[in-house]
Coordinates of C-alpha atoms in Angstrom, one line a residue:
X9 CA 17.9 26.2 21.5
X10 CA 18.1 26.4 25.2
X11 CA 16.7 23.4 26.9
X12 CA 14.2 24.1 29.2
X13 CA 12.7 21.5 32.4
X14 CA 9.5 19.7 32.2
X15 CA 7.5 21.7 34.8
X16 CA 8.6 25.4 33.0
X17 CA 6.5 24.4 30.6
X18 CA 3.9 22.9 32.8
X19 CA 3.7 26.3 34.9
X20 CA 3.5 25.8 38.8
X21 CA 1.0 22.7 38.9
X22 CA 4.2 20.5 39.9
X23 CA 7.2 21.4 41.7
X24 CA 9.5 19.2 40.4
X25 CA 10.4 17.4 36.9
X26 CA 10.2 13.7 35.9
X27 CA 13.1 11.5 36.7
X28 CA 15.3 9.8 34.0
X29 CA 12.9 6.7 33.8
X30 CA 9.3 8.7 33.7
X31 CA 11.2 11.4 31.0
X32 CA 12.3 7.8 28.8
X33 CA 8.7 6.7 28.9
X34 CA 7.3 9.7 28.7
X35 CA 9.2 11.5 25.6
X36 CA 7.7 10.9 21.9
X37 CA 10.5 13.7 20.2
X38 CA 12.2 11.0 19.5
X39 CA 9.6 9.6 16.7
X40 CA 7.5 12.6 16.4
X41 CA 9.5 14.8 15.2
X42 CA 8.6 13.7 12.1
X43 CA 5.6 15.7 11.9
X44 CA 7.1 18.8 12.3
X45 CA 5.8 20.2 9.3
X46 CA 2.5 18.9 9.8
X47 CA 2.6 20.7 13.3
X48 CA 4.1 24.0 12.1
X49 CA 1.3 24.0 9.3
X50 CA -1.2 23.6 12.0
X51 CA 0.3 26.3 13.9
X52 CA 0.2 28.4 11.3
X53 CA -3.5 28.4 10.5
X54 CA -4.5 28.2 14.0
X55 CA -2.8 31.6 14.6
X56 CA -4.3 33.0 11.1
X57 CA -7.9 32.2 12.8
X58 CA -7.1 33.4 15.8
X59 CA -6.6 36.7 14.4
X60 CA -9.5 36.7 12.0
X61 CA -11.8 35.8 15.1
X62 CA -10.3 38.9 16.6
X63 CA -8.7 36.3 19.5
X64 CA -5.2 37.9 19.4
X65 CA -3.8 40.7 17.1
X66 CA -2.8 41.0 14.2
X67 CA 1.0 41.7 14.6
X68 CA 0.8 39.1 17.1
X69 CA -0.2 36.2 14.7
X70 CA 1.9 37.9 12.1
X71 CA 4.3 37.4 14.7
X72 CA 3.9 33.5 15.1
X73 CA 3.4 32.6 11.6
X74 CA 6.5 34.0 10.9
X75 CA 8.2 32.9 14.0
X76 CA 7.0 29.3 12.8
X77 CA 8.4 29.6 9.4
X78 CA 11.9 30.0 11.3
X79 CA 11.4 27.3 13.3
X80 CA 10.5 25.1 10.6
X81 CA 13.9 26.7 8.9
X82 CA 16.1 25.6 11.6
X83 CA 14.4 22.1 11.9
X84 CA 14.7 21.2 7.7
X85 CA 18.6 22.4 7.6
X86 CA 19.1 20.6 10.9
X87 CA 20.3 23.2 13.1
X88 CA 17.2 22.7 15.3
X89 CA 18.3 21.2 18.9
X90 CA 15.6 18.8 20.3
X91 CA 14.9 18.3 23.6
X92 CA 13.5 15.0 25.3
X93 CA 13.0 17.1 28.2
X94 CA 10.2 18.9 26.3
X95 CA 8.7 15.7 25.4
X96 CA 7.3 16.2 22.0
X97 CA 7.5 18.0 18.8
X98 CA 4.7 20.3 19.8
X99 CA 6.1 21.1 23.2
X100 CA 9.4 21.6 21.2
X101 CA 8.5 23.9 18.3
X102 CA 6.7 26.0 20.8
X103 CA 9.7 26.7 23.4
X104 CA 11.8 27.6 20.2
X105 CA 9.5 29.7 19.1
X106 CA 9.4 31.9 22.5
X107 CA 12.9 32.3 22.0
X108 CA 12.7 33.5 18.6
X109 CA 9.8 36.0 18.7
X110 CA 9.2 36.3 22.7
X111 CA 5.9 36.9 24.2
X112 CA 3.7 36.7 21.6
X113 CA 4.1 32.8 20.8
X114 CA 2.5 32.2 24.5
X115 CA -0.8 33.1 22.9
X116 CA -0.8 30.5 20.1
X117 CA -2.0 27.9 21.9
X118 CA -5.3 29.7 22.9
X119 CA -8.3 27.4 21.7
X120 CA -6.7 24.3 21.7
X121 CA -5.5 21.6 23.2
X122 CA -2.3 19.4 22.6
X123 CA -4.8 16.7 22.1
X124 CA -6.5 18.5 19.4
X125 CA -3.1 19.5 17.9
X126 CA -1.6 16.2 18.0
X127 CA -4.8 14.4 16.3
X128 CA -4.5 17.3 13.6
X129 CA -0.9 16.7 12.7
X130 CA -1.3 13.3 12.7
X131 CA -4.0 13.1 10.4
X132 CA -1.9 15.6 8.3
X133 CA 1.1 13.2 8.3
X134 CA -1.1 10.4 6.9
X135 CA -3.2 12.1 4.6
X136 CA 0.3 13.1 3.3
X137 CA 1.5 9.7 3.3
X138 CA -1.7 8.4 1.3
X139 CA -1.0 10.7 -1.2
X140 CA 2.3 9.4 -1.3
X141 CA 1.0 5.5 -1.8
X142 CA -1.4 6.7 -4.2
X143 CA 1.4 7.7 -6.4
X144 CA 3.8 5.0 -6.5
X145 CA 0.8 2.4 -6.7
X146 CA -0.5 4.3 -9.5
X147 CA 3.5 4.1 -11.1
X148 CA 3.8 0.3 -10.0
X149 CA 0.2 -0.4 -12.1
X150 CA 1.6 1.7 -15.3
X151 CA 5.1 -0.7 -15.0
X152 CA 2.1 -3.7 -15.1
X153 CA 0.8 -2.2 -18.0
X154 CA 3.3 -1.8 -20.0
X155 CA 4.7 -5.4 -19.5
X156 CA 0.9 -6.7 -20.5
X157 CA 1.0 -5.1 -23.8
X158 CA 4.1 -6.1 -24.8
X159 CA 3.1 -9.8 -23.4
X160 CA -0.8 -9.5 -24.8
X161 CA -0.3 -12.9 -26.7
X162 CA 2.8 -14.3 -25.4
X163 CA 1.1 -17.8 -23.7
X164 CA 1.9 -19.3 -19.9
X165 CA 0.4 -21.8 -17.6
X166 CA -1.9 -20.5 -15.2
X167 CA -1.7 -22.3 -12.5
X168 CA -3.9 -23.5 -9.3
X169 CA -2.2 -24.8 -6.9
X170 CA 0.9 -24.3 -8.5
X171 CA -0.3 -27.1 -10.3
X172 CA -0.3 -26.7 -14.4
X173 CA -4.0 -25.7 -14.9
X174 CA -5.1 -23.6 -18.3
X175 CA -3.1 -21.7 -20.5
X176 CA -3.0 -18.1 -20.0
X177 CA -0.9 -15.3 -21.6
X178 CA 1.7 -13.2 -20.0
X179 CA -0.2 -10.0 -20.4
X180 CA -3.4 -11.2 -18.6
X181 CA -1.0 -12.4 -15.6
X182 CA 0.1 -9.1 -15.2
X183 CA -3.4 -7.3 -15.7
X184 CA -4.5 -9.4 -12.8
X185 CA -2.3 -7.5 -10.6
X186 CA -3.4 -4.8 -12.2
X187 CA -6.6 -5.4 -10.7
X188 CA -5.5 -6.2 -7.3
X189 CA -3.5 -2.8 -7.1
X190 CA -5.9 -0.8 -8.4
X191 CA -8.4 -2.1 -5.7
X192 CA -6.0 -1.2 -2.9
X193 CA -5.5 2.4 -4.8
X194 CA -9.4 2.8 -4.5
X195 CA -8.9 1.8 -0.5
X196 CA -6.5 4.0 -0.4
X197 CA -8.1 7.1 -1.4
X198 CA -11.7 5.8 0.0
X199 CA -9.6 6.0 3.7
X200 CA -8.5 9.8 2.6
X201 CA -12.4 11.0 1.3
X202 CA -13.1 9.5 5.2
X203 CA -10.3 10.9 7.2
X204 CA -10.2 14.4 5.7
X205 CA -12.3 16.0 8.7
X206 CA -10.4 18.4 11.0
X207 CA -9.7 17.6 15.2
X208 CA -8.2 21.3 15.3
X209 CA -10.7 23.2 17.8
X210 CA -11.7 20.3 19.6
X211 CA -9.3 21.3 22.0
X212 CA -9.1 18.5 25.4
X213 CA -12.6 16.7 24.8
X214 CA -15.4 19.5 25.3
X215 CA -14.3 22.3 22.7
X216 CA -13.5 25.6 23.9
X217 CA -15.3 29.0 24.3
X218 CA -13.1 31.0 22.7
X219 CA -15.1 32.3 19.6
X220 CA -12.9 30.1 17.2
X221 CA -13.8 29.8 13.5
X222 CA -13.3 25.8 13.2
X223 CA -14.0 26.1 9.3
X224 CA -11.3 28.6 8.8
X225 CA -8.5 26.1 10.0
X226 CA -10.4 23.2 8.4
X227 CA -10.3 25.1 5.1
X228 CA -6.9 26.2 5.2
X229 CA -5.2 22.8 6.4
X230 CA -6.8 21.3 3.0
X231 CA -9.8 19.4 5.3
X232 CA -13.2 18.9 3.8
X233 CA -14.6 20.2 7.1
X234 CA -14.6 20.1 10.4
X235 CA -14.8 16.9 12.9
X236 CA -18.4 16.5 14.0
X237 CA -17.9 15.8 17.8
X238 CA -15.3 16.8 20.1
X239 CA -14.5 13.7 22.2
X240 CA -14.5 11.5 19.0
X241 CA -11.8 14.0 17.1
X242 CA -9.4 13.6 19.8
X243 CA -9.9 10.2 21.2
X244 CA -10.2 8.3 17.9
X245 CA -7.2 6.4 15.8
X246 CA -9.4 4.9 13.1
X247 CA -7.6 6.9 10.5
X248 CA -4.7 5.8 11.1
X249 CA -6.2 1.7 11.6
X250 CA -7.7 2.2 7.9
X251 CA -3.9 3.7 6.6
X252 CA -2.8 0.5 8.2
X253 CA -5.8 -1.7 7.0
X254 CA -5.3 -0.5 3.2
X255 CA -1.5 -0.6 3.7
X256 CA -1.9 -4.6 4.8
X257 CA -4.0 -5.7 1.7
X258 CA -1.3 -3.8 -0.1
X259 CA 1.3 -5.2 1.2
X260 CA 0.0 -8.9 0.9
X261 CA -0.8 -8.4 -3.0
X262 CA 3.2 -6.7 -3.2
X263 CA 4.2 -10.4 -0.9
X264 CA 2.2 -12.6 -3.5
X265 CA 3.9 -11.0 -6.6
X266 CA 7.3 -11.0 -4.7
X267 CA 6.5 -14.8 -4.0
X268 CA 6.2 -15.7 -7.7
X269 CA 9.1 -13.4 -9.0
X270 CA 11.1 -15.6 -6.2
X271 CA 9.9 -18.8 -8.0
X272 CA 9.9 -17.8 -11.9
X273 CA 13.4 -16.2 -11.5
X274 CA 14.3 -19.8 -10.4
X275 CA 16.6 -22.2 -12.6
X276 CA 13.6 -24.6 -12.2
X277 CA 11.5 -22.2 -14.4
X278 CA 13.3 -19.4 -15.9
X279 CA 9.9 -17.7 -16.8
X280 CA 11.9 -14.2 -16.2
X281 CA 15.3 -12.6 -15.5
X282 CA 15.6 -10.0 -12.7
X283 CA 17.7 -7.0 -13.7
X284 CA 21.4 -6.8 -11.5
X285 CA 19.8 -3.6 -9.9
X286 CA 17.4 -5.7 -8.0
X287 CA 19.8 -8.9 -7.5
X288 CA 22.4 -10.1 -5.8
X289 CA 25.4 -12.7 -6.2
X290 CA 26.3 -15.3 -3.4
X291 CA 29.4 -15.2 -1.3
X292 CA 30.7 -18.6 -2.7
X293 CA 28.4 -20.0 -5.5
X294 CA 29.5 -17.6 -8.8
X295 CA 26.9 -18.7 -10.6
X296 CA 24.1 -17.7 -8.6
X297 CA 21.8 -14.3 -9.0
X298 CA 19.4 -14.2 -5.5
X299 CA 16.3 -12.6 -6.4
X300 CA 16.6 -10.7 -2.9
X301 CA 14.6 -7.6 -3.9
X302 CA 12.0 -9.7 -4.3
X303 CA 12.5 -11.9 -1.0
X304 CA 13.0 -8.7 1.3
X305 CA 9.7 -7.0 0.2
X306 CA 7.9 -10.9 1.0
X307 CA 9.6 -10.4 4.3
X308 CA 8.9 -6.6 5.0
X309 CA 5.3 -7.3 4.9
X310 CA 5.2 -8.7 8.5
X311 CA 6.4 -5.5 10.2
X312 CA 3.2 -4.2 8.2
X313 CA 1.0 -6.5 9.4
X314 CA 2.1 -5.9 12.6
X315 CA 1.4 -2.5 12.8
X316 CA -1.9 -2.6 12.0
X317 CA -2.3 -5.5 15.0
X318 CA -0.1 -3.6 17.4
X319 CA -2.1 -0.5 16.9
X320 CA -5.2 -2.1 17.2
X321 CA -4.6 -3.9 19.9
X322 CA -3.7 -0.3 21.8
X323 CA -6.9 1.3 20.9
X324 CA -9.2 -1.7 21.9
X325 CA -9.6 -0.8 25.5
X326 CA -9.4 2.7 25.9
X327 CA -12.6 5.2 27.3
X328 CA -13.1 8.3 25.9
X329 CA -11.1 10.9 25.2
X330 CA -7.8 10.9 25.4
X331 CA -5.5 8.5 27.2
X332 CA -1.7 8.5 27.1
X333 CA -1.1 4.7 25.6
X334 CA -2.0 6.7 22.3
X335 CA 0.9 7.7 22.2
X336 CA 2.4 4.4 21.0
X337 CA 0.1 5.2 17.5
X338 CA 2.8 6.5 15.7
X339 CA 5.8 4.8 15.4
X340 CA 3.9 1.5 14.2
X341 CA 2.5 3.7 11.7
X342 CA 5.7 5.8 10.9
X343 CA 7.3 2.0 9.9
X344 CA 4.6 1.1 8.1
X345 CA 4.3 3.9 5.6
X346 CA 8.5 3.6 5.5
X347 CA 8.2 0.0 4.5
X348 CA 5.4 0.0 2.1
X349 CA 6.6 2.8 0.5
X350 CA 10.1 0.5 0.4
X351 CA 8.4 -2.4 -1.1
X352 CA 6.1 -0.4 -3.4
X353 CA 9.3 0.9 -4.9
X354 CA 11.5 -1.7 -5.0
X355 CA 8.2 -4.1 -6.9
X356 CA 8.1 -1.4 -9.6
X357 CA 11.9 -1.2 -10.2
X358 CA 11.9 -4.5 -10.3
X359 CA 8.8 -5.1 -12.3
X360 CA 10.3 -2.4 -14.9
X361 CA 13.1 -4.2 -15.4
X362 CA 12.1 -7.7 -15.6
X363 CA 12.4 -9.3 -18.8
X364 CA 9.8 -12.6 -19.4
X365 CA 11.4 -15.4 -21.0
X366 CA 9.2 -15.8 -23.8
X367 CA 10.4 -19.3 -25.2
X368 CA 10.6 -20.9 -21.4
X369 CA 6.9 -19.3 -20.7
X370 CA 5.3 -20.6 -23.7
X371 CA 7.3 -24.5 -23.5
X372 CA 6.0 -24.5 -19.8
X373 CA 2.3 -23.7 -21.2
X374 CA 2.0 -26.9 -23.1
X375 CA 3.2 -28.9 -20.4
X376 CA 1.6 -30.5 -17.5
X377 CA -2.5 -31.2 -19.9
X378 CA -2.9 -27.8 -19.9
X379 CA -5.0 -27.9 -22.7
X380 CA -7.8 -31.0 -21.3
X381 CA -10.2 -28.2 -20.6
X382 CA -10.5 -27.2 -24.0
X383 CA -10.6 -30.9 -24.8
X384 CA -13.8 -31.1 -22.6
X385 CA -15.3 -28.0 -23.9
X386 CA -15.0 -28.9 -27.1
X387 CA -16.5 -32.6 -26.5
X388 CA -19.6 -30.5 -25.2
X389 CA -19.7 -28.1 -27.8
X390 CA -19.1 -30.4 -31.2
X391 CA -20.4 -33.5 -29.8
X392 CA -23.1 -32.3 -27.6
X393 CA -22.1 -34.3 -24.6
X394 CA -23.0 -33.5 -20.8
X395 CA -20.2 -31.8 -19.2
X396 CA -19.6 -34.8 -16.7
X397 CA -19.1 -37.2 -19.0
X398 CA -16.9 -35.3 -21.4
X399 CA -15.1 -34.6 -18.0
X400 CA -15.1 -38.4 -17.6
X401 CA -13.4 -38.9 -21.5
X402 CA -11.1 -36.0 -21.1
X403 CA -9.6 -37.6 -18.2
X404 CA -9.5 -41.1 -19.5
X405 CA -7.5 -39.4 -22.5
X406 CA -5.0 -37.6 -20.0
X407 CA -4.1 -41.3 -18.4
X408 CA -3.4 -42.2 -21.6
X409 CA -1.2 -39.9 -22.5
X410 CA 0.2 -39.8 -19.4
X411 CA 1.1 -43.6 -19.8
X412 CA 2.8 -42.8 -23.2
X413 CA 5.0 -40.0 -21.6
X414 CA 3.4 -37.9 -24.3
X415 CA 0.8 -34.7 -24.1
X416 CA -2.5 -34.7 -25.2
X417 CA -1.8 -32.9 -28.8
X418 CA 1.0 -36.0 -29.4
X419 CA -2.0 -38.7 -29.2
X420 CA -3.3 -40.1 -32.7
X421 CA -6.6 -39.7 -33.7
X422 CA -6.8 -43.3 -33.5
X423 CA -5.8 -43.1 -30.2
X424 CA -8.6 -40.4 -29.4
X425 CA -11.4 -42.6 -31.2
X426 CA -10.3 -45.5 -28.7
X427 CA -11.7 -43.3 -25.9
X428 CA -14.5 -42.4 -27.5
X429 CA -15.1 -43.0 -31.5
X430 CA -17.3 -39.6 -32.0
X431 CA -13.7 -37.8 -31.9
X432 CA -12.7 -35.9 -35.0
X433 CA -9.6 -34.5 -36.8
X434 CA -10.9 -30.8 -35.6
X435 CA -10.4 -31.9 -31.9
X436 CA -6.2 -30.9 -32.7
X437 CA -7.6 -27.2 -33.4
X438 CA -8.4 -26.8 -29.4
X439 CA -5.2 -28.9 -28.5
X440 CA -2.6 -26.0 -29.1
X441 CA -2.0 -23.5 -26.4
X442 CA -2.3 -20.7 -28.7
X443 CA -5.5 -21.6 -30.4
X444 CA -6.4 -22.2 -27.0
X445 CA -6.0 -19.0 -25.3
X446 CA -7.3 -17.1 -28.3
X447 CA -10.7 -18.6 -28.0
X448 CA -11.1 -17.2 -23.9
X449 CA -12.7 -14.1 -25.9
X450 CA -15.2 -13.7 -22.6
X451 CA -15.2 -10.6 -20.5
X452 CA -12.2 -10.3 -18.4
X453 CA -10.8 -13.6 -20.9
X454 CA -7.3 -14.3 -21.5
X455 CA -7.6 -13.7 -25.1
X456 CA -5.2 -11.0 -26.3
X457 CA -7.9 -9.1 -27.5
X458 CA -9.4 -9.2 -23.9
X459 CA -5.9 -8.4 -22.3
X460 CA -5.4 -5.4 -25.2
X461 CA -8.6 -3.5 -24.0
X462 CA -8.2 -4.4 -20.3
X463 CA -4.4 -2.3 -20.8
X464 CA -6.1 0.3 -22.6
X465 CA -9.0 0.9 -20.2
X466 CA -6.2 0.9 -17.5
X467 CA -3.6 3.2 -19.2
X468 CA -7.0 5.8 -19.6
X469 CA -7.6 5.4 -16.1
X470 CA -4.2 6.1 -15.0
X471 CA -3.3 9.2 -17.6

């Protein structure tokens, strides 16, 4: 591809091109040539309209659509040559396609703008990228799944915290993200239904008045319809703000789960193993297995969360329409998607995987009281005492098993009746974790029964 100056493509409005510094600055093909495909499909139906409105002529539209496919050709197999000097992929794909089918390509960018064109591929590359997030949350959530069934009744602490609170079972830990993931899936494809309007036509700021048929290009780009406004199509990044938005409450439910894989992999808990694929080995200590797939994704979450500031903190100022600083919108984006789509990934392989220690998770449930709620509950419920006050006798229990070094099912009856004489035999029913976690039967429970339908409704939802 021949190279070709700044002002040749400008026409005679300057007579001379950029220096080195204002070409640095000034060039995006760097980054945005990742949208090539977005901008060729663009192309494409912008020239199909433009014959269908009678604009240019058939064999001339014929002519760039075809032209394009070539382009798009040489760009996919990597013969294509970029050029800095012609600043950005659009500028680029349309020099190369002079050379390829002459004349004709001058007339494709009749009824537009590069503002409208850049808005359009852009919200083509996202929309293509929440598709993309849609389908590995959607396999992350089935990995969940399947580890809560086979977990349904295997019990754990729950923890606040990270203090030994209630028991809980395995399977209801993992339906939790369940919930968390399938919230950002909803965001995820709530910021599509809003973003799927097409800029294309908008042109500069005003529109154009070339009879253009905007629901034509809409249509065939896969939009709902066209954007409403002109200056608002071309002068607004809030599509991209939401992408980042949804990607940042993603990727802080991915750092929370990464955070206790970290801790539960440890020697201090062994509640699971981490496959090799997903681990590492130290340098000098042999024994050691770093949970580093895990730690990376907990770390990878700040370039995500910086994004969505560093963008927004480049929109916050700018009039309408168009202004150049928007061209610092993509690459904070671009490293976003890359990273979540990293971390999204690397949680399910390693969520796959995983194997829960079923003995270590079910000694560590017992530990630490876990069971002085049911103690209370059941002090209310058999004994019909105030809540306070059976809070007050739990407690007074709890010191004094604590005192023994023993846990609240190793105290005596006796023992019990010292507290409070009222206390029965029936009180060791509540005591164990099992009996414990069987009886939170209440909607969205623990129980196993509760965790069974929750995986069910899920593994319906998901197909």
């Amino acid at each position: 591809m021949t190279q070709k100056s700044s002002n040749q493509m400008w026409g005679g409005r300057f007579a001379a091109g950029p220096d080195a510094i204002m070409e640095a600055i000034n060039a995006s093909i760097g980054f945005d040539r990742r949208m090539a495909a977005q901008d060729i499909a663009g192309s494409r139906a912008h020239a199909a309209m433009l014959a269908a409105a009678g604009i240019v002529s058939d064999s001339d539209a014929e002519a760039m659509r075809e032209g394009l496919l070539t382009v798009l050709s040489e760009i996919e197999s990597g013969e294509f040559n970029f050029s800095t000097a012609l600043e950005d992929i659009h500028m680029n794909v349309e020099a190369r396609l002079k050379e390829v089918i002459g004349a004709p390509a001058g007339r494709l960018h009749t009824g537009r703008s590069r503002n409208d064109q850049v808005a359009t591929d852009f919200k083509l590359w996202v929309r293509d990228q929440l598709d993309a997030v849609d389908g590995a949350l959607q396999a992350l959530m089935r990995a969940l799944v399947s580890q809560a069934e086979a977990g349904a009744d295997w019990v754990m602490p729950g923890f606040t915290h990270l203090q030994t609170a209630q028991p809980v079972t395995w399977g209801h830990h993992m339906m939790a993200y369940v919930e968390m993931f399938g919230r950002d899936l909803g965001r995820v494809r709530d910021a599509r239904v809003r973003m799927n309007e097409c800029p294309l036509g908008a042109a500069a700021l005003a529109g154009t008045s070339f009879p253009i048929d905007r629901e034509m290009t809409a249509r065939d780009l896969g939009f709902d319809r066209p954007s409403a406004n002109s200056l608002d199509a071309v002068s607004d990044r809030d599509f991209a703000l939401e992408f980042l938005s949804a990607a940042s409450i993603c990727a802080m439910h991915l750092s929370r789960m990464a955070e206790e894989l970290v801790i539960w992999s440890s020697a201090q808990f062994r509640f699971v193993t981490l496959s090799d694929r997903f681990s590492t080995g130290s340098s000098i200590m042999p024994q050691k297995k770093n949970p580093d797939a895990a730690e990376l994704i907990r770390a990878k979450i700040g370039r995500i969360f910086g994004a969505n500031v560093a963008l927004m903190t480049v929109m916050k100022g700018l009039p309408l329409a168009y202004s150049k600083d928007m061209q610092e919108d993509k690459e904070q984006v671009f490293d976003a998607a890359d990273n979540l789509m990293l971390a999204l990934a690397a949680m399910e392989g390693m969520v796959k995987d995983m194997s829960a220690n079923r003995e270590s998770l079910e000694a560590a449930a017992g530990s630490g009281f876990s069971t002085a709620t049911d103690l209370a509950d059941w002090l209310v419920r058999v004994l019909d005492m105030p809540f306070r006050d059976a809070h007050h006798v739990t407690g007074a229990l709890v010191a004094m098993a604590e005192g023994k070094g023993v846990d609240l099912p190793d105290l005596s009856l006796a023992d019990m009746q010292s507290v409070h004489s009222d206390i029965t035999g029936d009180i060791f029913d509540v005591l164990g974790v099992h009996n414990s976690v069987a009886s939170r039967t209440s909607y969205g429970g623990t129980a196993p029964v509760r965790v069974r339908e929750q995986a069910a409704r899920w593994k319906e939802i998901l197909g």
